[in-house]
PDB file of C-alpha atoms in Angstrom:
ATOM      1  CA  UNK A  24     -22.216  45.942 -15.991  1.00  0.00           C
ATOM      2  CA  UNK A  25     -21.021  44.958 -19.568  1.00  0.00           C
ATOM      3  CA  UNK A  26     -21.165  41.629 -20.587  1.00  0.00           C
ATOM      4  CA  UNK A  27     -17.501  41.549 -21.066  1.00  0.00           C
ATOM      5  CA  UNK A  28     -17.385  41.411 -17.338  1.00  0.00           C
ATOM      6  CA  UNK A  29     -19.867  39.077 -16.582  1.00  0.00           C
ATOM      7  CA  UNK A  30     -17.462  35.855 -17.252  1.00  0.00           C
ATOM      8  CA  UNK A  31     -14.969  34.614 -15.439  1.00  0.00           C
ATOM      9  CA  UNK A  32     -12.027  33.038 -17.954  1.00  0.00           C
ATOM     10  CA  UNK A  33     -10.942  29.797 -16.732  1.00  0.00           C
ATOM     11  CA  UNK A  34      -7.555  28.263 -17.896  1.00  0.00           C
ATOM     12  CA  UNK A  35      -8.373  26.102 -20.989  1.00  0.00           C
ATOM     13  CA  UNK A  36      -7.125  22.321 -19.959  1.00  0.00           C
ATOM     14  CA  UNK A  37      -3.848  20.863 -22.496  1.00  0.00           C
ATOM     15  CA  UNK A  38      -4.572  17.451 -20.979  1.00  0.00           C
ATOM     16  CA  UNK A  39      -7.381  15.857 -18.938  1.00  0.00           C
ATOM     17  CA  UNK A  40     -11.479  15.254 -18.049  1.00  0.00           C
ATOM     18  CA  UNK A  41     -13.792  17.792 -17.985  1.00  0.00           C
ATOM     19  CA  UNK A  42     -17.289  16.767 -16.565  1.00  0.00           C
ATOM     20  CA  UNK A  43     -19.954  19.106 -17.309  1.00  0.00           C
ATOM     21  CA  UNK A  44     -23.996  19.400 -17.114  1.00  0.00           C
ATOM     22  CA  UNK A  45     -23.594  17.661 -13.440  1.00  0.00           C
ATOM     23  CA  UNK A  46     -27.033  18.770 -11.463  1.00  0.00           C
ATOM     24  CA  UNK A  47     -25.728  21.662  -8.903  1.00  0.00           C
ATOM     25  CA  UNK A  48     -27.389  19.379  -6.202  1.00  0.00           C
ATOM     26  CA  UNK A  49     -25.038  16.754  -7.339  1.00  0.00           C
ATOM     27  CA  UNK A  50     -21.434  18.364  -7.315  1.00  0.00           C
ATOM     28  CA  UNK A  51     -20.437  17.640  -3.929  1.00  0.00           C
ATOM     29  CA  UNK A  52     -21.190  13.838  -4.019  1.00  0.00           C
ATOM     30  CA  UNK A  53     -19.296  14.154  -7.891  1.00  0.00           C
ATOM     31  CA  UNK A  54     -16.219  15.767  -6.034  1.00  0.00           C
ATOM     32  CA  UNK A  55     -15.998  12.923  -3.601  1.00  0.00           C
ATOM     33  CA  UNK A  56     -16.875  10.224  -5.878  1.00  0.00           C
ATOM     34  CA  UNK A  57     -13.363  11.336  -8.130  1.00  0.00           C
ATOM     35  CA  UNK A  58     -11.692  11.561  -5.227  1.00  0.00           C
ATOM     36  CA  UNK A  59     -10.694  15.428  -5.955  1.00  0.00           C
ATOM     37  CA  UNK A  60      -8.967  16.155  -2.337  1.00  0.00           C
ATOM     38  CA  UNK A  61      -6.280  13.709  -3.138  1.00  0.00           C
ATOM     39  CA  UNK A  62      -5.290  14.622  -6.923  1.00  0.00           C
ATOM     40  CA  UNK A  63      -2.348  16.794  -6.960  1.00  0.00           C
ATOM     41  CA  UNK A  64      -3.596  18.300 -10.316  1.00  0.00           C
ATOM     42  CA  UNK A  65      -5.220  21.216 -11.692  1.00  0.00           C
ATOM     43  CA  UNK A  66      -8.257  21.011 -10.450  1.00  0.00           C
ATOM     44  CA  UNK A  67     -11.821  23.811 -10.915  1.00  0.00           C
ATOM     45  CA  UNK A  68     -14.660  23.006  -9.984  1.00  0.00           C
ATOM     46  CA  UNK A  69     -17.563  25.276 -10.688  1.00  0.00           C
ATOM     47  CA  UNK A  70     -21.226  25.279  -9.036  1.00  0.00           C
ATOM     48  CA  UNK A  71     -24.824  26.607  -9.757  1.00  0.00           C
ATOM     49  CA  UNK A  72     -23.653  27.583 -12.742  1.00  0.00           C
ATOM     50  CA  UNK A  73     -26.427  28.956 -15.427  1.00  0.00           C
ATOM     51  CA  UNK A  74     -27.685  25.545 -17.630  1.00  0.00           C
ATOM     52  CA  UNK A  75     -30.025  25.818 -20.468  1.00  0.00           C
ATOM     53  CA  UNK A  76     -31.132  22.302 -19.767  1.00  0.00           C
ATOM     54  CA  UNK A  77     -30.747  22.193 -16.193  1.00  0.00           C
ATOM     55  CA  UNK A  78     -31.468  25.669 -14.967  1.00  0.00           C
ATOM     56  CA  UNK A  79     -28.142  26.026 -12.844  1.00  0.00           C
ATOM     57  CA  UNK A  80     -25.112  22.832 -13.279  1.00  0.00           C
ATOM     58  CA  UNK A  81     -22.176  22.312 -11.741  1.00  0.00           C
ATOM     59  CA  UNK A  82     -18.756  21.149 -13.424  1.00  0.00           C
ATOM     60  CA  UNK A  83     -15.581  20.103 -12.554  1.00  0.00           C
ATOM     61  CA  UNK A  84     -12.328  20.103 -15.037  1.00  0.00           C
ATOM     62  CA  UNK A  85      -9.545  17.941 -13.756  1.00  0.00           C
ATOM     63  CA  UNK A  86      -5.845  18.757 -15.850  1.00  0.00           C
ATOM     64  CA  UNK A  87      -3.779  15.723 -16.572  1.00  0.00           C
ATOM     65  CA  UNK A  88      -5.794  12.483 -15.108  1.00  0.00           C
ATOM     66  CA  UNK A  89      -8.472   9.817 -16.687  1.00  0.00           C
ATOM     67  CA  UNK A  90     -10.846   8.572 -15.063  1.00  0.00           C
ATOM     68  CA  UNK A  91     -11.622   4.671 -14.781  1.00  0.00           C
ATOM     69  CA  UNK A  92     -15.039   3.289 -16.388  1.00  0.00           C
ATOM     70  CA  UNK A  93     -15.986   2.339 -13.028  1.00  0.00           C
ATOM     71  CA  UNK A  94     -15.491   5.734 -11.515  1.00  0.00           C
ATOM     72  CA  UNK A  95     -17.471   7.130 -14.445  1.00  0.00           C
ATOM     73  CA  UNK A  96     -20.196   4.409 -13.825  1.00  0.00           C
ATOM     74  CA  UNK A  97     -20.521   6.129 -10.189  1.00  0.00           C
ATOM     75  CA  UNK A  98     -20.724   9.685 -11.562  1.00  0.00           C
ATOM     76  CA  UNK A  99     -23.836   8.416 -13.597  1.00  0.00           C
ATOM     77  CA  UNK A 100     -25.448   6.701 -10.900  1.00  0.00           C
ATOM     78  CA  UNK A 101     -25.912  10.030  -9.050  1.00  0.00           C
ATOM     79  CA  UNK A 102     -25.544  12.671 -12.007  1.00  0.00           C
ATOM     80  CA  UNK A 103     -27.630  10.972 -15.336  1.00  0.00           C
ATOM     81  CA  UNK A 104     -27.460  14.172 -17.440  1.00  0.00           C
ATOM     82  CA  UNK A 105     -23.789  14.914 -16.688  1.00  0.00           C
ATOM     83  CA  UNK A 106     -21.284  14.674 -20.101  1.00  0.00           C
ATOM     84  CA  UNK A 107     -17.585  13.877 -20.389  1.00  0.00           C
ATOM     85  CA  UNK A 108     -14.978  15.654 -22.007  1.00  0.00           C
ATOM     86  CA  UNK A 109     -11.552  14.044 -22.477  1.00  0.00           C
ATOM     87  CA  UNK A 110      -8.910  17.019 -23.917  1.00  0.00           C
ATOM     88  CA  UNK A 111      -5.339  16.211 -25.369  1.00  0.00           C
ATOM     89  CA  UNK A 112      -3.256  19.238 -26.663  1.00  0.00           C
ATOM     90  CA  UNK A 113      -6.173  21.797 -25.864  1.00  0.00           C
ATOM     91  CA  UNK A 114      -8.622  19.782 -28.251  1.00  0.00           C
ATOM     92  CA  UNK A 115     -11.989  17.461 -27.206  1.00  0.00           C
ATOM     93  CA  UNK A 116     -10.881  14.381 -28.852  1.00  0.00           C
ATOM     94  CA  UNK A 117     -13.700  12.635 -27.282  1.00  0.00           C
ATOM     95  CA  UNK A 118     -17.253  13.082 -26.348  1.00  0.00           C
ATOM     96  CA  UNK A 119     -19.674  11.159 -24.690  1.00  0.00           C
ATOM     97  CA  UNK A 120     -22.718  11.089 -21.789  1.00  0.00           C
ATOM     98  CA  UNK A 121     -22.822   9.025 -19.176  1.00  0.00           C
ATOM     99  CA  UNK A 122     -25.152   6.083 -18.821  1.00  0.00           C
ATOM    100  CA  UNK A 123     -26.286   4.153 -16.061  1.00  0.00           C
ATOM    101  CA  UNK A 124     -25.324   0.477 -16.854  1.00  0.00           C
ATOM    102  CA  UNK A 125     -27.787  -2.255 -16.634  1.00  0.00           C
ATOM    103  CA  UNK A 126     -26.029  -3.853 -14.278  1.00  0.00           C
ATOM    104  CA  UNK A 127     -23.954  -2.747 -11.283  1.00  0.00           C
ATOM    105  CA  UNK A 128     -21.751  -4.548  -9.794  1.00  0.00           C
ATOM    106  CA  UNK A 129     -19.893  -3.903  -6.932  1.00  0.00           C
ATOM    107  CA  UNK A 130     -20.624  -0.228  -6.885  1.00  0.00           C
ATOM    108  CA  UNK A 131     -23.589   0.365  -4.831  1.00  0.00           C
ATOM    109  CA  UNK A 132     -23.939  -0.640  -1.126  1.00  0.00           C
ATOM    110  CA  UNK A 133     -27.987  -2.494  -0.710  1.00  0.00           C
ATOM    111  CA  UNK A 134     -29.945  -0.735   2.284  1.00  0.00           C
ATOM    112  CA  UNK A 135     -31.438  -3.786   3.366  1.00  0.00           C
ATOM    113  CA  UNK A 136     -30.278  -4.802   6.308  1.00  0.00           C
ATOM    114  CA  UNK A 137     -31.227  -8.744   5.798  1.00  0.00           C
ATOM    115  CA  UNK A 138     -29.271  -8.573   2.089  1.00  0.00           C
ATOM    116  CA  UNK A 139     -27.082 -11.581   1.684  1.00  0.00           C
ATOM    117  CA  UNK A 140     -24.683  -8.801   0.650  1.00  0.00           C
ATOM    118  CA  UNK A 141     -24.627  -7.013   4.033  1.00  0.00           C
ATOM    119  CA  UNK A 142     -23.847 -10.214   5.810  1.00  0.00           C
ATOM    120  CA  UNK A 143     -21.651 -12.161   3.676  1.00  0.00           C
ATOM    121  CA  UNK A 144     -18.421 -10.986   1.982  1.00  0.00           C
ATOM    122  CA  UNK A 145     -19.358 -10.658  -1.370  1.00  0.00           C
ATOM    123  CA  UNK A 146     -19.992  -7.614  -4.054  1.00  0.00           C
ATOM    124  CA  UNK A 147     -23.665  -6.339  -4.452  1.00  0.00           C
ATOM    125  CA  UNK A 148     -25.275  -7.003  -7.814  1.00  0.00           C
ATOM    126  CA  UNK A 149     -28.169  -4.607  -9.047  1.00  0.00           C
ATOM    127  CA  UNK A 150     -29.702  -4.380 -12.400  1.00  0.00           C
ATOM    128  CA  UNK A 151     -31.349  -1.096 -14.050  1.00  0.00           C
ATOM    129  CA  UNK A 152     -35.131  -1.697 -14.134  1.00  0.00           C
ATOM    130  CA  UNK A 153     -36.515   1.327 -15.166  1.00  0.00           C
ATOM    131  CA  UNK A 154     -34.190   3.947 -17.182  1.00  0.00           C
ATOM    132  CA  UNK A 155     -36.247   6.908 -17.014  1.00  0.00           C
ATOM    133  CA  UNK A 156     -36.656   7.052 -13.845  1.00  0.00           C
ATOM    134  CA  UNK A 157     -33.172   5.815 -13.107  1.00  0.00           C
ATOM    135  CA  UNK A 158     -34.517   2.876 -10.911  1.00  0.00           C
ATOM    136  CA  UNK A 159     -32.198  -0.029  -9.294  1.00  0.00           C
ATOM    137  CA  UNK A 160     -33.292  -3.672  -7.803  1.00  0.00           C
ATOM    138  CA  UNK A 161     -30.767  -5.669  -5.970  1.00  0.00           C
ATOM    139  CA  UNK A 162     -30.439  -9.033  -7.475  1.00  0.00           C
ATOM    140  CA  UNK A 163     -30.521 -11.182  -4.340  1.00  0.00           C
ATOM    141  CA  UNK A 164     -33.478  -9.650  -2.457  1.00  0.00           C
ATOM    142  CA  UNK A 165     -35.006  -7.835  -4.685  1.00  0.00           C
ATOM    143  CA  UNK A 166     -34.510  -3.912  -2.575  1.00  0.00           C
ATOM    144  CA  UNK A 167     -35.192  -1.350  -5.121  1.00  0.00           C
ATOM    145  CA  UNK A 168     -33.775   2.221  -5.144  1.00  0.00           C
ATOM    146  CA  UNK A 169     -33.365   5.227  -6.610  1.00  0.00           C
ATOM    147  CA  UNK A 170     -30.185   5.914  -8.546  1.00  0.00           C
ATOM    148  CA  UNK A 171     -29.822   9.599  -7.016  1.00  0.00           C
ATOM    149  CA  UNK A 172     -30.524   8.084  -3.433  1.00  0.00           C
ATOM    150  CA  UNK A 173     -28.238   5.204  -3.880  1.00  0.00           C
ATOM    151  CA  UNK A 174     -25.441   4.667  -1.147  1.00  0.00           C
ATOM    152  CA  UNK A 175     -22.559   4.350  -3.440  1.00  0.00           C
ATOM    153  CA  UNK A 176     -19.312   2.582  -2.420  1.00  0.00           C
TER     154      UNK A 176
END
């Protein structure tokens, strides 16, 4: 097979979000995180493909829609390495990876049972405490978890 006919040509996007370098393992939760099934947009989404960095990624490009910092904040929680794209008249006119922030608020539901947060009506608050390993400890009793493992809201 040539190489020519090895890749697949996508439509480029005029306007919109591309997310790229998401972990293959990853896409799925991604997907329903954005909310994909209910955008009436363009939408191509793109799995195990080949990553330098990763070994196999999965990406998702999105025509026409922005996404919210706090929907961004969830893609990091559960895909670190993934980078965004934002495209206006077919050019990147912005850059940037995600980051986990230091603290999370509202965004990611404690597993402990006895949390204050489970049996009161009020939003969860957990802080970053180790950001290589993407680590997360609730700040009212103190449950840790792992970002990727996180129940996100």
């Amino acid at each position: 097979m040539k190489a020519a006919n090895k890749e697949l040509a996508v439509a480029a996007l005029q306007n919109g979000t591309v997310i790229d370098r998401i972990p293959s393992s990853a896409l799925f939760k991604a997907v329903a995180i954005l909310g994909i099934e209910k955008i009436d947009k363009h939408v191509t989404i793109g799995n195990n493909l080949d990553s330098k960095k990763l070994g196999t990624k999965g990406i998702i490009k999105v025509a026409d829609t922005f996404f919210p910092e706090d929907v961004i904040n969830r893609i990091a929680l559960i895909a670190p390495t993934a980078k965004i794209n934002i495209i206006r008249n077919f050019e990147v006119v912005e850059k940037f990876n995600v980051s986990i922030p230091e603290n999370i608020i509202g965004i990611v539901k404690c597993d402990n049972p006895k949390c204050i947060t489970n049996n009161e009506p009020m939003a969860t608050n957990f802080h970053l405490i180790d950001t290589d390993r993407h680590i997360l400890r609730c700040h009212y009793c103190g449950h840790s978890v792992s970002a990727k493992n996180a129940h996100i809201k």
